[in-house]
Short mmCIF file of C-alpha atoms in Angstrom, two decimals:
data_model
loop_
_atom_site.label_atom_id
_atom_site.label_comp_id
_atom_site.label_asym_id
_atom_site.label_seq_id
_atom_site.Cartn_x
_atom_site.Cartn_y
_atom_site.Cartn_z
CA MET A 20 78.06 63.85 -152.92
CA ALA A 21 79.37 60.62 -151.88
CA ARG A 22 80.14 57.80 -154.57
CA SER A 23 78.40 54.56 -154.26
CA SER A 24 80.32 51.24 -154.75
CA ARG A 25 77.33 49.60 -155.79
CA GLN A 26 77.10 48.24 -159.12
CA PRO A 27 74.44 50.27 -161.42
CA GLU A 28 71.13 48.53 -161.75
CA PRO A 29 70.53 46.87 -165.32
CA GLN A 30 68.32 49.12 -167.29
CA PRO A 31 65.55 47.64 -169.44
CA VAL A 32 66.56 47.35 -173.16
CA GLY A 33 65.95 45.01 -176.20
CA VAL A 34 67.24 41.52 -175.54
CA SER A 35 68.83 41.20 -178.89
CA ALA A 36 71.41 43.72 -178.28
CA LEU A 37 72.43 43.91 -174.45
CA LYS A 38 74.97 46.07 -173.04
CA GLN A 39 77.78 44.07 -171.19
CA VAL A 40 76.33 44.85 -167.68
CA ASP A 41 72.80 43.92 -168.80
CA ALA A 42 74.17 40.64 -170.47
CA ALA A 43 76.04 39.85 -167.34
CA ALA A 44 73.06 40.29 -165.01
CA LEU A 45 71.04 38.18 -167.53
CA VAL A 46 73.35 35.12 -167.06
CA GLY A 47 74.21 35.84 -163.49
CA VAL A 48 77.89 36.73 -163.85
CA SER A 49 80.00 39.83 -163.25
CA PRO A 50 80.64 41.95 -166.41
CA ARG A 51 84.43 40.90 -166.10
CA ALA A 52 83.48 37.26 -166.24
CA LEU A 53 81.32 37.67 -169.33
CA ARG A 54 84.32 39.54 -170.99
CA GLN A 55 86.45 36.71 -170.28
CA TRP A 56 84.28 34.15 -172.12
CA ARG A 57 86.14 34.48 -175.57
CA ASP A 58 83.49 32.08 -177.20
CA CYS A 59 80.27 33.57 -176.17
CA PRO A 60 78.17 34.95 -178.82
CA ARG A 61 78.26 38.75 -179.57
CA ASN A 62 76.96 41.14 -182.00
CA LEU A 63 79.11 43.08 -184.73
CA ASP A 64 78.70 46.09 -182.53
CA GLY A 65 79.99 44.48 -179.39
CA THR A 66 76.64 44.03 -177.65
CA TYR A 67 75.35 40.67 -176.67
CA PRO A 68 72.39 38.75 -178.15
CA GLY A 69 70.21 37.80 -174.99
CA PRO A 70 68.42 34.64 -176.27
CA GLN A 71 71.69 33.28 -178.09
CA LEU A 72 73.81 34.06 -175.10
CA VAL A 73 71.46 32.19 -172.68
CA ALA A 74 71.42 29.14 -175.19
CA TRP A 75 75.09 29.27 -175.34
CA LEU A 76 75.57 29.31 -171.66
CA VAL A 77 73.09 26.38 -171.22
CA GLU A 78 74.94 24.21 -173.72
CA ARG A 79 78.29 25.21 -172.28
CA GLU A 80 77.26 24.39 -168.60
CA GLY A 81 75.62 21.12 -169.83
CA ASN A 82 78.80 20.04 -171.46
CA ARG A 83 80.88 20.72 -168.24
CA VAL A 84 78.35 18.76 -166.37
CA ARG A 85 78.35 15.80 -168.76
CA GLN A 86 82.17 15.87 -168.83
CA ARG A 87 82.36 15.64 -165.17
CA TYR A 88 79.68 12.88 -164.87
CA GLU A 89 81.47 10.82 -167.49
CA MET A 90 84.78 10.83 -165.77
CA THR A 91 83.41 9.37 -162.60
CA GLU A 92 83.08 5.80 -161.88
CA GLU A 93 79.39 6.23 -161.67
CA GLY A 94 79.30 7.93 -164.96
CA MET A 95 81.60 5.07 -166.48
CA MET A 96 79.23 2.68 -165.26
CA ALA A 97 76.15 4.02 -166.52
CA ILE A 98 77.78 3.76 -170.32
CA ASP A 99 77.35 0.32 -171.92
CA SER A 100 79.65 -2.06 -170.10
CA GLY A 101 80.46 -3.77 -173.47
CA ASP A 102 82.44 -0.71 -174.56
CA PRO A 103 86.11 -1.44 -175.22
CA VAL A 104 86.94 2.08 -174.03
CA LEU A 105 85.29 1.21 -170.77
CA ARG A 106 87.02 -2.14 -170.32
CA ARG A 107 90.32 -0.32 -170.88
CA TRP A 108 89.56 2.54 -168.37
CA ARG A 109 88.46 -0.16 -165.82
CA LEU A 110 91.76 -2.22 -166.33
CA ALA A 111 93.83 1.07 -166.04
CA LYS A 112 92.06 2.05 -162.78
CA ALA A 113 92.57 -1.25 -161.38
CA GLU A 114 96.28 -1.42 -162.10
CA ARG A 115 96.63 2.14 -160.80
CA GLU A 116 94.82 0.97 -157.60
CA GLU A 117 96.91 -2.30 -157.32
CA LEU A 118 100.30 -0.31 -157.59
CA ALA A 119 99.15 2.21 -155.14
CA LEU A 120 98.24 -0.41 -152.61
CA ALA A 121 101.68 -2.24 -153.03
CA VAL A 122 103.40 1.16 -152.65
CA SER A 123 101.55 1.75 -149.31
CA ARG A 124 102.53 -1.82 -148.20
CA GLY A 125 106.12 -1.09 -148.85
CA GLU A 126 106.22 -3.81 -151.61
CA LEU A 127 107.19 -1.36 -154.27
CA VAL A 128 109.49 1.57 -154.41
CA PRO A 129 109.51 4.17 -156.90
CA ALA A 130 112.13 3.45 -159.66
CA ASP A 131 114.13 6.59 -159.23
CA MET A 132 114.58 5.73 -155.52
CA ALA A 133 115.70 2.26 -156.28
CA GLN A 134 118.12 3.41 -158.77
CA ASN A 135 119.64 6.00 -156.19
CA ILE A 136 119.87 3.16 -153.73
CA LEU A 137 121.60 0.76 -156.01
CA ALA A 138 124.01 3.77 -157.18
CA ALA A 139 124.93 4.49 -153.71
CA VAL A 140 125.64 0.84 -152.91
CA ALA A 141 127.73 0.40 -156.13
CA SER A 142 129.74 3.32 -155.36
CA ARG A 143 130.53 2.25 -151.88
CA LEU A 144 131.34 -1.36 -153.45
CA ARG A 145 133.82 0.30 -155.94
CA ARG A 146 135.46 2.40 -153.36
CA PHE A 147 135.92 -0.84 -151.02
CA GLY A 148 137.25 -2.59 -154.22
CA GLU A 149 139.81 -0.19 -154.88
CA TRP A 150 141.00 -0.11 -151.05
CA LEU A 151 141.03 -3.92 -151.06
CA GLY A 152 143.00 -4.04 -154.33
CA LYS A 153 145.73 -1.98 -152.78
CA ARG A 154 146.16 -4.38 -149.94
CA ASP A 155 145.19 -7.92 -151.55
CA ALA A 156 144.94 -8.21 -155.27
CA ASP A 157 143.57 -11.84 -155.16
CA ALA A 158 140.73 -11.05 -152.64
CA ALA A 159 139.88 -7.96 -154.61
CA GLY A 160 139.37 -10.14 -157.89
CA ARG A 161 137.26 -12.66 -155.94
CA LEU A 162 135.13 -9.72 -154.50
CA ASP A 163 134.84 -8.49 -158.09
CA ARG A 164 133.58 -11.76 -159.54
CA THR A 165 131.11 -12.18 -156.64
CA ILE A 166 129.74 -8.62 -157.10
CA ALA A 167 129.44 -9.36 -160.83
CA GLY A 168 127.70 -12.72 -160.25
CA ALA A 169 125.26 -11.14 -157.78
CA GLY A 170 124.69 -8.22 -160.23
CA ASP A 171 123.78 -10.92 -163.17
CA ALA A 172 121.55 -12.58 -160.74
CA LEU A 173 119.77 -9.43 -159.86
CA GLU A 174 119.32 -8.64 -163.39
CA ARG A 175 117.81 -11.94 -164.28
CA GLU A 176 115.38 -11.59 -161.17
CA LEU A 177 114.36 -8.08 -162.30
CA GLY A 178 113.96 -9.42 -165.82
CA GLY A 179 115.86 -6.72 -167.66
CA ASP A 180 118.62 -4.27 -166.94
CA ALA A 181 119.77 -3.71 -163.29
#
């Protein structure tokens, strides 16, 4: 006799003590998915209380939908616009959009990229200064002062450490 790969049909039982396969069929998931829900209601004997399981699932899914809705712009717009949290969220979103636009226009580069570029330029200038110092100490001193002045000007322009 050949074995069937089909799931066994749920058997009618009392709804207050459902076996795993019956409880899974009740809420429309696989027995494995039901087993993975650690916080779903269970009876002491390991069976599932049907009415409490359905109520738990409705609440769980409702919370998930509400969380997704509230994190969208439309959901945030539905919340009272006088809310300071909403104002902060809108400001943060606007700043993020402005930064993304500036990066896409090439007006900004990521800080680590800028730091790598400046480090490469500084390394080349140091090597050139060492080479020049071996040939003409006065010219190397003038170059050193010019570079230091340019570095100070850049730091002032950037408003901090360069």
